[in-house]
Amino acid sequence: MSSPASEQPPRGFRHASVLLDGAVETLMHRAEGAYLDATFGRGGHSRAILERLAPQGRLLAIDRDPQAIQDAGRIEDPRFAIERGDFARLGTIADAHDLYGKLDGILLDIGVSSPQLDDPERGFSFLRDGPLDMRMDPDQGESAADWIAKAEEGEMARIFKTLGEERFARRLARAIVARRRERPFTRTADLAEVIKTAHPAWEKGKHPATRAFQALRIHINGELEQLEAALDAALEALAPGGHLVVISFHSLEDRRVKRFIRDHVRGDTHLPRGVPLRDDQIQRRLEALGKAWRASAQEVEANPRARSAVMRAARKRY
């Protein structure tokens, strides 16, 4: 007989959790502990955690997507609770559940989920026409269409360049601003076509709008700011000895995670170089748990989106 934790997500848009076994095994060093899945998504990691969790263990989850909250309602397990909110607020949410500073592990699976990408009504993808929205929480903030309607050309180019690493950012921004004078952008396919026409150098196997759409999504959802706030909050919300596991999907995210772990492994990086300190005086709050993990060839074959995934993990020292 299956446990409540093994109940599968609802049918429809399929979602395969990336680096599932490695992430959960690294996270769960105490079966009887308390854990936080700060990015529930469609619950793949949470269900795997519950399957390994002892009867006295606890799992708290967070997501800002109302569809994720709805899916989480299918998990009937007294050890499980979920809150709707940004993962940057994980400290406040953990505190409300009397788990602040007591968590044995925190999991962050950064980025957009497969169901969000696959659902044209969410407006994340240029592959399926839909409303130009891109908000992970459709009840908060402005949509991509609203932002594009008013953003200055220079600001738009900056977003494309810094968040999408788009070489032709200014040319694409110029084309978008010129077209919006005729009529506003409201659909993903319309925006993708304008970008496609304006882009002078198509990469083999990659749609010309890929980088611009990535940049828009990251900006609209404040993803990098959310990540940095969540990492700081996680360090305080963990108990001593607790594990932090982060899965990211592009270099902008991974660089921040790598730097965060490195800085807290080295300790006292705010001090001027050359300040004499004994080793026992250096405040090293984290210990790295191995090097970066990547998806196996078998996992990439089964789930091509896993190709860019990078997992990093650390243990809190105190």
PDB file of N, CA, C and O in Angstrom, residues 246-309:
ATOM      1  N   VAL A 246      21.314  23.430  -3.146  1.00  0.00           N
ATOM      2  CA  VAL A 246      20.788  24.371  -4.136  1.00  0.00           C
ATOM      3  C   VAL A 246      21.007  23.812  -5.536  1.00  0.00           C
ATOM      4  O   VAL A 246      22.132  23.446  -5.902  1.00  0.00           O
ATOM      5  N   ILE A 247      19.932  23.762  -6.313  1.00  0.00           N
ATOM      6  CA  ILE A 247      19.998  23.352  -7.718  1.00  0.00           C
ATOM      7  C   ILE A 247      19.694  24.583  -8.567  1.00  0.00           C
ATOM      8  O   ILE A 247      18.654  25.226  -8.396  1.00  0.00           O
ATOM      9  N   SER A 248      20.604  24.928  -9.464  1.00  0.00           N
ATOM     10  CA  SER A 248      20.404  26.071 -10.350  1.00  0.00           C
ATOM     11  C   SER A 248      20.497  25.610 -11.801  1.00  0.00           C
ATOM     12  O   SER A 248      21.002  24.531 -12.092  1.00  0.00           O
ATOM     13  N   PHE A 249      20.022  26.489 -12.706  1.00  0.00           N
ATOM     14  CA  PHE A 249      19.907  26.071 -14.100  1.00  0.00           C
ATOM     15  C   PHE A 249      20.598  26.997 -15.095  1.00  0.00           C
ATOM     16  O   PHE A 249      20.563  26.736 -16.285  1.00  0.00           O
ATOM     17  N   HIS A 250      21.209  28.061 -14.628  1.00  0.00           N
ATOM     18  CA  HIS A 250      22.049  28.842 -15.539  1.00  0.00           C
ATOM     19  C   HIS A 250      23.142  29.533 -14.749  1.00  0.00           C
ATOM     20  O   HIS A 250      23.108  29.599 -13.514  1.00  0.00           O
ATOM     21  N   SER A 251      24.120  30.034 -15.464  1.00  0.00           N
ATOM     22  CA  SER A 251      25.350  30.508 -14.833  1.00  0.00           C
ATOM     23  C   SER A 251      25.131  31.694 -13.912  1.00  0.00           C
ATOM     24  O   SER A 251      25.853  31.851 -12.918  1.00  0.00           O
ATOM     25  N   LEU A 252      24.160  32.552 -14.192  1.00  0.00           N
ATOM     26  CA  LEU A 252      23.913  33.699 -13.333  1.00  0.00           C
ATOM     27  C   LEU A 252      23.539  33.252 -11.923  1.00  0.00           C
ATOM     28  O   LEU A 252      23.972  33.842 -10.933  1.00  0.00           O
ATOM     29  N   GLU A 253      22.718  32.214 -11.841  1.00  0.00           N
ATOM     30  CA  GLU A 253      22.335  31.665 -10.538  1.00  0.00           C
ATOM     31  C   GLU A 253      23.507  30.940  -9.894  1.00  0.00           C
ATOM     32  O   GLU A 253      23.826  31.152  -8.719  1.00  0.00           O
ATOM     33  N   ASP A 254      24.126  30.050 -10.668  1.00  0.00           N
ATOM     34  CA  ASP A 254      25.168  29.197 -10.096  1.00  0.00           C
ATOM     35  C   ASP A 254      26.346  30.011  -9.573  1.00  0.00           C
ATOM     36  O   ASP A 254      26.930  29.667  -8.543  1.00  0.00           O
ATOM     37  N   ARG A 255      26.698  31.096 -10.263  1.00  0.00           N
ATOM     38  CA  ARG A 255      27.807  31.928  -9.785  1.00  0.00           C
ATOM     39  C   ARG A 255      27.507  32.501  -8.406  1.00  0.00           C
ATOM     40  O   ARG A 255      28.387  32.592  -7.548  1.00  0.00           O
ATOM     41  N   ARG A 256      26.260  32.904  -8.198  1.00  0.00           N
ATOM     42  CA  ARG A 256      25.895  33.455  -6.894  1.00  0.00           C
ATOM     43  C   ARG A 256      25.918  32.395  -5.803  1.00  0.00           C
ATOM     44  O   ARG A 256      26.365  32.655  -4.688  1.00  0.00           O
ATOM     45  N   VAL A 257      25.434  31.205  -6.122  1.00  0.00           N
ATOM     46  CA  VAL A 257      25.455  30.114  -5.139  1.00  0.00           C
ATOM     47  C   VAL A 257      26.894  29.717  -4.820  1.00  0.00           C
ATOM     48  O   VAL A 257      27.266  29.555  -3.648  1.00  0.00           O
ATOM     49  N   LYS A 258      27.706  29.589  -5.848  1.00  0.00           N
ATOM     50  CA  LYS A 258      29.111  29.218  -5.660  1.00  0.00           C
ATOM     51  C   LYS A 258      29.838  30.239  -4.803  1.00  0.00           C
ATOM     52  O   LYS A 258      30.594  29.887  -3.880  1.00  0.00           O
ATOM     53  N   ARG A 259      29.609  31.525  -5.082  1.00  0.00           N
ATOM     54  CA  ARG A 259      30.270  32.588  -4.324  1.00  0.00           C
ATOM     55  C   ARG A 259      29.790  32.601  -2.874  1.00  0.00           C
ATOM     56  O   ARG A 259      30.599  32.785  -1.945  1.00  0.00           O
ATOM     57  N   PHE A 260      28.500  32.399  -2.663  1.00  0.00           N
ATOM     58  CA  PHE A 260      27.950  32.402  -1.309  1.00  0.00           C
ATOM     59  C   PHE A 260      28.585  31.292  -0.464  1.00  0.00           C
ATOM     60  O   PHE A 260      29.032  31.534   0.665  1.00  0.00           O
ATOM     61  N   ILE A 261      28.628  30.092  -1.005  1.00  0.00           N
ATOM     62  CA  ILE A 261      29.220  28.973  -0.268  1.00  0.00           C
ATOM     63  C   ILE A 261      30.709  29.213  -0.052  1.00  0.00           C
ATOM     64  O   ILE A 261      31.231  29.034   1.055  1.00  0.00           O
ATOM     65  N   ARG A 262      31.405  29.632  -1.090  1.00  0.00           N
ATOM     66  CA  ARG A 262      32.852  29.879  -0.985  1.00  0.00           C
ATOM     67  C   ARG A 262      33.161  30.916   0.092  1.00  0.00           C
ATOM     68  O   ARG A 262      34.063  30.713   0.918  1.00  0.00           O
ATOM     69  N   ASP A 263      32.412  32.010   0.102  1.00  0.00           N
ATOM     70  CA  ASP A 263      32.686  33.071   1.064  1.00  0.00           C
ATOM     71  C   ASP A 263      32.485  32.599   2.494  1.00  0.00           C
ATOM     72  O   ASP A 263      33.268  32.950   3.392  1.00  0.00           O
ATOM     73  N   HIS A 264      31.456  31.804   2.718  1.00  0.00           N
ATOM     74  CA  HIS A 264      31.187  31.348   4.082  1.00  0.00           C
ATOM     75  C   HIS A 264      32.039  30.137   4.468  1.00  0.00           C
ATOM     76  O   HIS A 264      32.158  29.837   5.662  1.00  0.00           O
ATOM     77  N   VAL A 265      32.620  29.468   3.498  1.00  0.00           N
ATOM     78  CA  VAL A 265      33.600  28.421   3.796  1.00  0.00           C
ATOM     79  C   VAL A 265      34.923  29.058   4.208  1.00  0.00           C
ATOM     80  O   VAL A 265      35.577  28.623   5.162  1.00  0.00           O
ATOM     81  N   ARG A 266      35.323  30.125   3.499  1.00  0.00           N
ATOM     82  CA  ARG A 266      36.574  30.827   3.821  1.00  0.00           C
ATOM     83  C   ARG A 266      36.444  31.632   5.105  1.00  0.00           C
ATOM     84  O   ARG A 266      37.355  31.661   5.935  1.00  0.00           O
ATOM     85  N   GLY A 267      35.319  32.310   5.262  1.00  0.00           N
ATOM     86  CA  GLY A 267      35.070  33.079   6.462  1.00  0.00           C
ATOM     87  C   GLY A 267      35.741  34.436   6.471  1.00  0.00           C
ATOM     88  O   GLY A 267      36.806  34.640   5.881  1.00  0.00           O
ATOM     89  N   ASP A 268      35.123  35.396   7.166  1.00  0.00           N
ATOM     90  CA  ASP A 268      35.677  36.737   7.380  1.00  0.00           C
ATOM     91  C   ASP A 268      36.174  37.399   6.095  1.00  0.00           C
ATOM     92  O   ASP A 268      37.222  38.052   6.074  1.00  0.00           O
ATOM     93  N   THR A 269      35.425  37.247   5.016  1.00  0.00           N
ATOM     94  CA  THR A 269      35.840  37.858   3.753  1.00  0.00           C
ATOM     95  C   THR A 269      35.688  39.375   3.774  1.00  0.00           C
ATOM     96  O   THR A 269      36.180  40.057   2.878  1.00  0.00           O
ATOM     97  N   HIS A 270      34.999  39.918   4.785  1.00  0.00           N
ATOM     98  CA  HIS A 270      34.835  41.371   4.868  1.00  0.00           C
ATOM     99  C   HIS A 270      36.078  42.062   5.429  1.00  0.00           C
ATOM    100  O   HIS A 270      36.196  43.274   5.360  1.00  0.00           O
ATOM    101  N   LEU A 271      36.995  41.289   5.973  1.00  0.00           N
ATOM    102  CA  LEU A 271      38.205  41.879   6.540  1.00  0.00           C
ATOM    103  C   LEU A 271      39.229  42.179   5.451  1.00  0.00           C
ATOM    104  O   LEU A 271      39.304  41.461   4.448  1.00  0.00           O
ATOM    105  N   PRO A 272      40.022  43.231   5.621  1.00  0.00           N
ATOM    106  CA  PRO A 272      41.076  43.525   4.643  1.00  0.00           C
ATOM    107  C   PRO A 272      42.059  42.358   4.537  1.00  0.00           C
ATOM    108  O   PRO A 272      42.329  41.666   5.522  1.00  0.00           O
ATOM    109  N   ARG A 273      42.556  42.134   3.339  1.00  0.00           N
ATOM    110  CA  ARG A 273      43.531  41.061   3.126  1.00  0.00           C
ATOM    111  C   ARG A 273      44.784  41.318   3.973  1.00  0.00           C
ATOM    112  O   ARG A 273      45.262  42.441   4.078  1.00  0.00           O
ATOM    113  N   GLY A 274      45.295  40.274   4.585  1.00  0.00           N
ATOM    114  CA  GLY A 274      46.515  40.374   5.355  1.00  0.00           C
ATOM    115  C   GLY A 274      46.309  40.581   6.841  1.00  0.00           C
ATOM    116  O   GLY A 274      47.282  40.614   7.601  1.00  0.00           O
ATOM    117  N   VAL A 275      45.025  40.745   7.284  1.00  0.00           N
ATOM    118  CA  VAL A 275      44.778  40.898   8.716  1.00  0.00           C
ATOM    119  C   VAL A 275      45.159  39.595   9.424  1.00  0.00           C
ATOM    120  O   VAL A 275      44.679  38.528   9.056  1.00  0.00           O
ATOM    121  N   PRO A 276      46.058  39.662  10.415  1.00  0.00           N
ATOM    122  CA  PRO A 276      46.507  38.428  11.071  1.00  0.00           C
ATOM    123  C   PRO A 276      45.436  37.846  11.986  1.00  0.00           C
ATOM    124  O   PRO A 276      44.961  38.491  12.915  1.00  0.00           O
ATOM    125  N   LEU A 277      45.014  36.615  11.696  1.00  0.00           N
ATOM    126  CA  LEU A 277      44.039  35.903  12.509  1.00  0.00           C
ATOM    127  C   LEU A 277      44.481  34.454  12.646  1.00  0.00           C
ATOM    128  O   LEU A 277      44.972  33.850  11.690  1.00  0.00           O
ATOM    129  N   ARG A 278      44.307  33.914  13.838  1.00  0.00           N
ATOM    130  CA  ARG A 278      44.515  32.480  14.001  1.00  0.00           C
ATOM    131  C   ARG A 278      43.371  31.739  13.310  1.00  0.00           C
ATOM    132  O   ARG A 278      42.266  32.276  13.141  1.00  0.00           O
ATOM    133  N   ASP A 279      43.610  30.503  12.957  1.00  0.00           N
ATOM    134  CA  ASP A 279      42.598  29.728  12.252  1.00  0.00           C
ATOM    135  C   ASP A 279      41.311  29.634  13.068  1.00  0.00           C
ATOM    136  O   ASP A 279      40.209  29.679  12.514  1.00  0.00           O
ATOM    137  N   ASP A 280      41.433  29.511  14.397  1.00  0.00           N
ATOM    138  CA  ASP A 280      40.246  29.369  15.225  1.00  0.00           C
ATOM    139  C   ASP A 280      39.495  30.690  15.403  1.00  0.00           C
ATOM    140  O   ASP A 280      38.407  30.718  15.986  1.00  0.00           O
ATOM    141  N   GLN A 281      40.058  31.783  14.897  1.00  0.00           N
ATOM    142  CA  GLN A 281      39.385  33.078  14.980  1.00  0.00           C
ATOM    143  C   GLN A 281      38.591  33.403  13.716  1.00  0.00           C
ATOM    144  O   GLN A 281      37.808  34.352  13.705  1.00  0.00           O
ATOM    145  N   ILE A 282      38.808  32.645  12.670  1.00  0.00           N
ATOM    146  CA  ILE A 282      38.133  32.903  11.403  1.00  0.00           C
ATOM    147  C   ILE A 282      36.726  32.308  11.452  1.00  0.00           C
ATOM    148  O   ILE A 282      36.553  31.131  11.768  1.00  0.00           O
ATOM    149  N   GLN A 283      35.732  33.120  11.163  1.00  0.00           N
ATOM    150  CA  GLN A 283      34.340  32.688  11.251  1.00  0.00           C
ATOM    151  C   GLN A 283      33.919  31.993   9.959  1.00  0.00           C
ATOM    152  O   GLN A 283      33.395  32.610   9.044  1.00  0.00           O
ATOM    153  N   ARG A 284      34.153  30.701   9.917  1.00  0.00           N
ATOM    154  CA  ARG A 284      33.757  29.885   8.766  1.00  0.00           C
ATOM    155  C   ARG A 284      32.420  29.227   9.099  1.00  0.00           C
ATOM    156  O   ARG A 284      32.368  28.262   9.848  1.00  0.00           O
ATOM    157  N   ARG A 285      31.356  29.733   8.509  1.00  0.00           N
ATOM    158  CA  ARG A 285      30.028  29.264   8.896  1.00  0.00           C
ATOM    159  C   ARG A 285      29.556  28.065   8.092  1.00  0.00           C
ATOM    160  O   ARG A 285      28.573  27.415   8.466  1.00  0.00           O
ATOM    161  N   LEU A 286      30.199  27.794   6.960  1.00  0.00           N
ATOM    162  CA  LEU A 286      29.789  26.674   6.121  1.00  0.00           C
ATOM    163  C   LEU A 286      30.964  25.751   5.822  1.00  0.00           C
ATOM    164  O   LEU A 286      32.122  26.190   5.787  1.00  0.00           O
ATOM    165  N   GLU A 287      30.639  24.511   5.579  1.00  0.00           N
ATOM    166  CA  GLU A 287      31.587  23.514   5.095  1.00  0.00           C
ATOM    167  C   GLU A 287      31.006  22.934   3.808  1.00  0.00           C
ATOM    168  O   GLU A 287      29.879  22.437   3.800  1.00  0.00           O
ATOM    169  N   ALA A 288      31.738  23.030   2.709  1.00  0.00           N
ATOM    170  CA  ALA A 288      31.242  22.516   1.429  1.00  0.00           C
ATOM    171  C   ALA A 288      31.097  21.001   1.482  1.00  0.00           C
ATOM    172  O   ALA A 288      31.947  20.299   2.033  1.00  0.00           O
ATOM    173  N   LEU A 289      30.013  20.513   0.914  1.00  0.00           N
ATOM    174  CA  LEU A 289      29.783  19.070   0.819  1.00  0.00           C
ATOM    175  C   LEU A 289      30.111  18.639  -0.606  1.00  0.00           C
ATOM    176  O   LEU A 289      29.242  18.559  -1.480  1.00  0.00           O
ATOM    177  N   GLY A 290      31.379  18.383  -0.867  1.00  0.00           N
ATOM    178  CA  GLY A 290      31.804  17.970  -2.194  1.00  0.00           C
ATOM    179  C   GLY A 290      31.822  19.106  -3.192  1.00  0.00           C
ATOM    180  O   GLY A 290      31.650  20.282  -2.847  1.00  0.00           O
ATOM    181  N   LYS A 291      32.023  18.752  -4.433  1.00  0.00           N
ATOM    182  CA  LYS A 291      32.039  19.722  -5.526  1.00  0.00           C
ATOM    183  C   LYS A 291      30.658  19.766  -6.179  1.00  0.00           C
ATOM    184  O   LYS A 291      29.718  19.142  -5.717  1.00  0.00           O
ATOM    185  N   ALA A 292      30.566  20.523  -7.252  1.00  0.00           N
ATOM    186  CA  ALA A 292      29.284  20.651  -7.946  1.00  0.00           C
ATOM    187  C   ALA A 292      28.871  19.316  -8.563  1.00  0.00           C
ATOM    188  O   ALA A 292      29.700  18.586  -9.103  1.00  0.00           O
ATOM    189  N   TRP A 293      27.584  18.995  -8.459  1.00  0.00           N
ATOM    190  CA  TRP A 293      27.018  17.811  -9.102  1.00  0.00           C
ATOM    191  C   TRP A 293      26.306  18.240 -10.382  1.00  0.00           C
ATOM    192  O   TRP A 293      25.714  19.313 -10.449  1.00  0.00           O
ATOM    193  N   ARG A 294      26.334  17.361 -11.361  1.00  0.00           N
ATOM    194  CA  ARG A 294      25.566  17.568 -12.591  1.00  0.00           C
ATOM    195  C   ARG A 294      24.761  16.320 -12.914  1.00  0.00           C
ATOM    196  O   ARG A 294      25.082  15.223 -12.427  1.00  0.00           O
ATOM    197  N   ALA A 295      23.731  16.486 -13.712  1.00  0.00           N
ATOM    198  CA  ALA A 295      22.875  15.357 -14.068  1.00  0.00           C
ATOM    199  C   ALA A 295      23.649  14.332 -14.880  1.00  0.00           C
ATOM    200  O   ALA A 295      24.520  14.678 -15.692  1.00  0.00           O
ATOM    201  N   SER A 296      23.323  13.068 -14.661  1.00  0.00           N
ATOM    202  CA  SER A 296      23.962  11.992 -15.410  1.00  0.00           C
ATOM    203  C   SER A 296      23.451  11.977 -16.842  1.00  0.00           C
ATOM    204  O   SER A 296      22.431  12.588 -17.183  1.00  0.00           O
ATOM    205  N   ALA A 297      24.169  11.255 -17.691  1.00  0.00           N
ATOM    206  CA  ALA A 297      23.756  11.139 -19.095  1.00  0.00           C
ATOM    207  C   ALA A 297      22.372  10.510 -19.202  1.00  0.00           C
ATOM    208  O   ALA A 297      21.553  10.903 -20.050  1.00  0.00           O
ATOM    209  N   GLN A 298      22.091   9.546 -18.315  1.00  0.00           N
ATOM    210  CA  GLN A 298      20.783   8.893 -18.332  1.00  0.00           C
ATOM    211  C   GLN A 298      19.669   9.871 -17.966  1.00  0.00           C
ATOM    212  O   GLN A 298      18.584   9.856 -18.568  1.00  0.00           O
ATOM    213  N   GLU A 299      19.938  10.735 -16.978  1.00  0.00           N
ATOM    214  CA  GLU A 299      18.910  11.696 -16.576  1.00  0.00           C
ATOM    215  C   GLU A 299      18.692  12.741 -17.658  1.00  0.00           C
ATOM    216  O   GLU A 299      17.556  13.142 -17.926  1.00  0.00           O
ATOM    217  N   VAL A 300      19.757  13.180 -18.305  1.00  0.00           N
ATOM    218  CA  VAL A 300      19.627  14.157 -19.383  1.00  0.00           C
ATOM    219  C   VAL A 300      18.849  13.564 -20.552  1.00  0.00           C
ATOM    220  O   VAL A 300      18.017  14.238 -21.174  1.00  0.00           O
ATOM    221  N   GLU A 301      19.088  12.287 -20.828  1.00  0.00           N
ATOM    222  CA  GLU A 301      18.360  11.627 -21.917  1.00  0.00           C
ATOM    223  C   GLU A 301      16.868  11.564 -21.601  1.00  0.00           C
ATOM    224  O   GLU A 301      16.028  11.774 -22.476  1.00  0.00           O
ATOM    225  N   ALA A 302      16.553  11.283 -20.336  1.00  0.00           N
ATOM    226  CA  ALA A 302      15.152  11.194 -19.933  1.00  0.00           C
ATOM    227  C   ALA A 302      14.510  12.565 -19.794  1.00  0.00           C
ATOM    228  O   ALA A 302      13.307  12.731 -20.021  1.00  0.00           O
ATOM    229  N   ASN A 303      15.307  13.567 -19.419  1.00  0.00           N
ATOM    230  CA  ASN A 303      14.794  14.918 -19.178  1.00  0.00           C
ATOM    231  C   ASN A 303      15.815  15.926 -19.698  1.00  0.00           C
ATOM    232  O   ASN A 303      16.714  16.350 -18.974  1.00  0.00           O
ATOM    233  N   PRO A 304      15.727  16.335 -20.961  1.00  0.00           N
ATOM    234  CA  PRO A 304      16.737  17.230 -21.561  1.00  0.00           C
ATOM    235  C   PRO A 304      16.946  18.523 -20.790  1.00  0.00           C
ATOM    236  O   PRO A 304      18.025  19.113 -20.849  1.00  0.00           O
ATOM    237  N   ARG A 305      15.956  18.990 -20.041  1.00  0.00           N
ATOM    238  CA  ARG A 305      16.111  20.227 -19.290  1.00  0.00           C
ATOM    239  C   ARG A 305      17.109  20.081 -18.144  1.00  0.00           C
ATOM    240  O   ARG A 305      17.531  21.079 -17.552  1.00  0.00           O
ATOM    241  N   ALA A 306      17.460  18.842 -17.820  1.00  0.00           N
ATOM    242  CA  ALA A 306      18.439  18.612 -16.751  1.00  0.00           C
ATOM    243  C   ALA A 306      19.861  18.919 -17.199  1.00  0.00           C
ATOM    244  O   ALA A 306      20.774  18.977 -16.369  1.00  0.00           O
ATOM    245  N   ARG A 307      20.072  19.123 -18.485  1.00  0.00           N
ATOM    246  CA  ARG A 307      21.424  19.299 -19.019  1.00  0.00           C
ATOM    247  C   ARG A 307      22.157  20.452 -18.353  1.00  0.00           C
ATOM    248  O   ARG A 307      23.362  20.377 -18.098  1.00  0.00           O
ATOM    249  N   SER A 308      21.465  21.524 -18.068  1.00  0.00           N
ATOM    250  CA  SER A 308      22.124  22.714 -17.518  1.00  0.00           C
ATOM    251  C   SER A 308      22.100  22.763 -15.994  1.00  0.00           C
ATOM    252  O   SER A 308      22.614  23.717 -15.400  1.00  0.00           O
ATOM    253  N   ALA A 309      21.534  21.751 -15.341  1.00  0.00           N
ATOM    254  CA  ALA A 309      21.392  21.793 -13.883  1.00  0.00           C
ATOM    255  C   ALA A 309      22.730  21.598 -13.176  1.00  0.00           C
ATOM    256  O   ALA A 309      23.540  20.759 -13.556  1.00  0.00           O
TER     257      ALA A 309
END
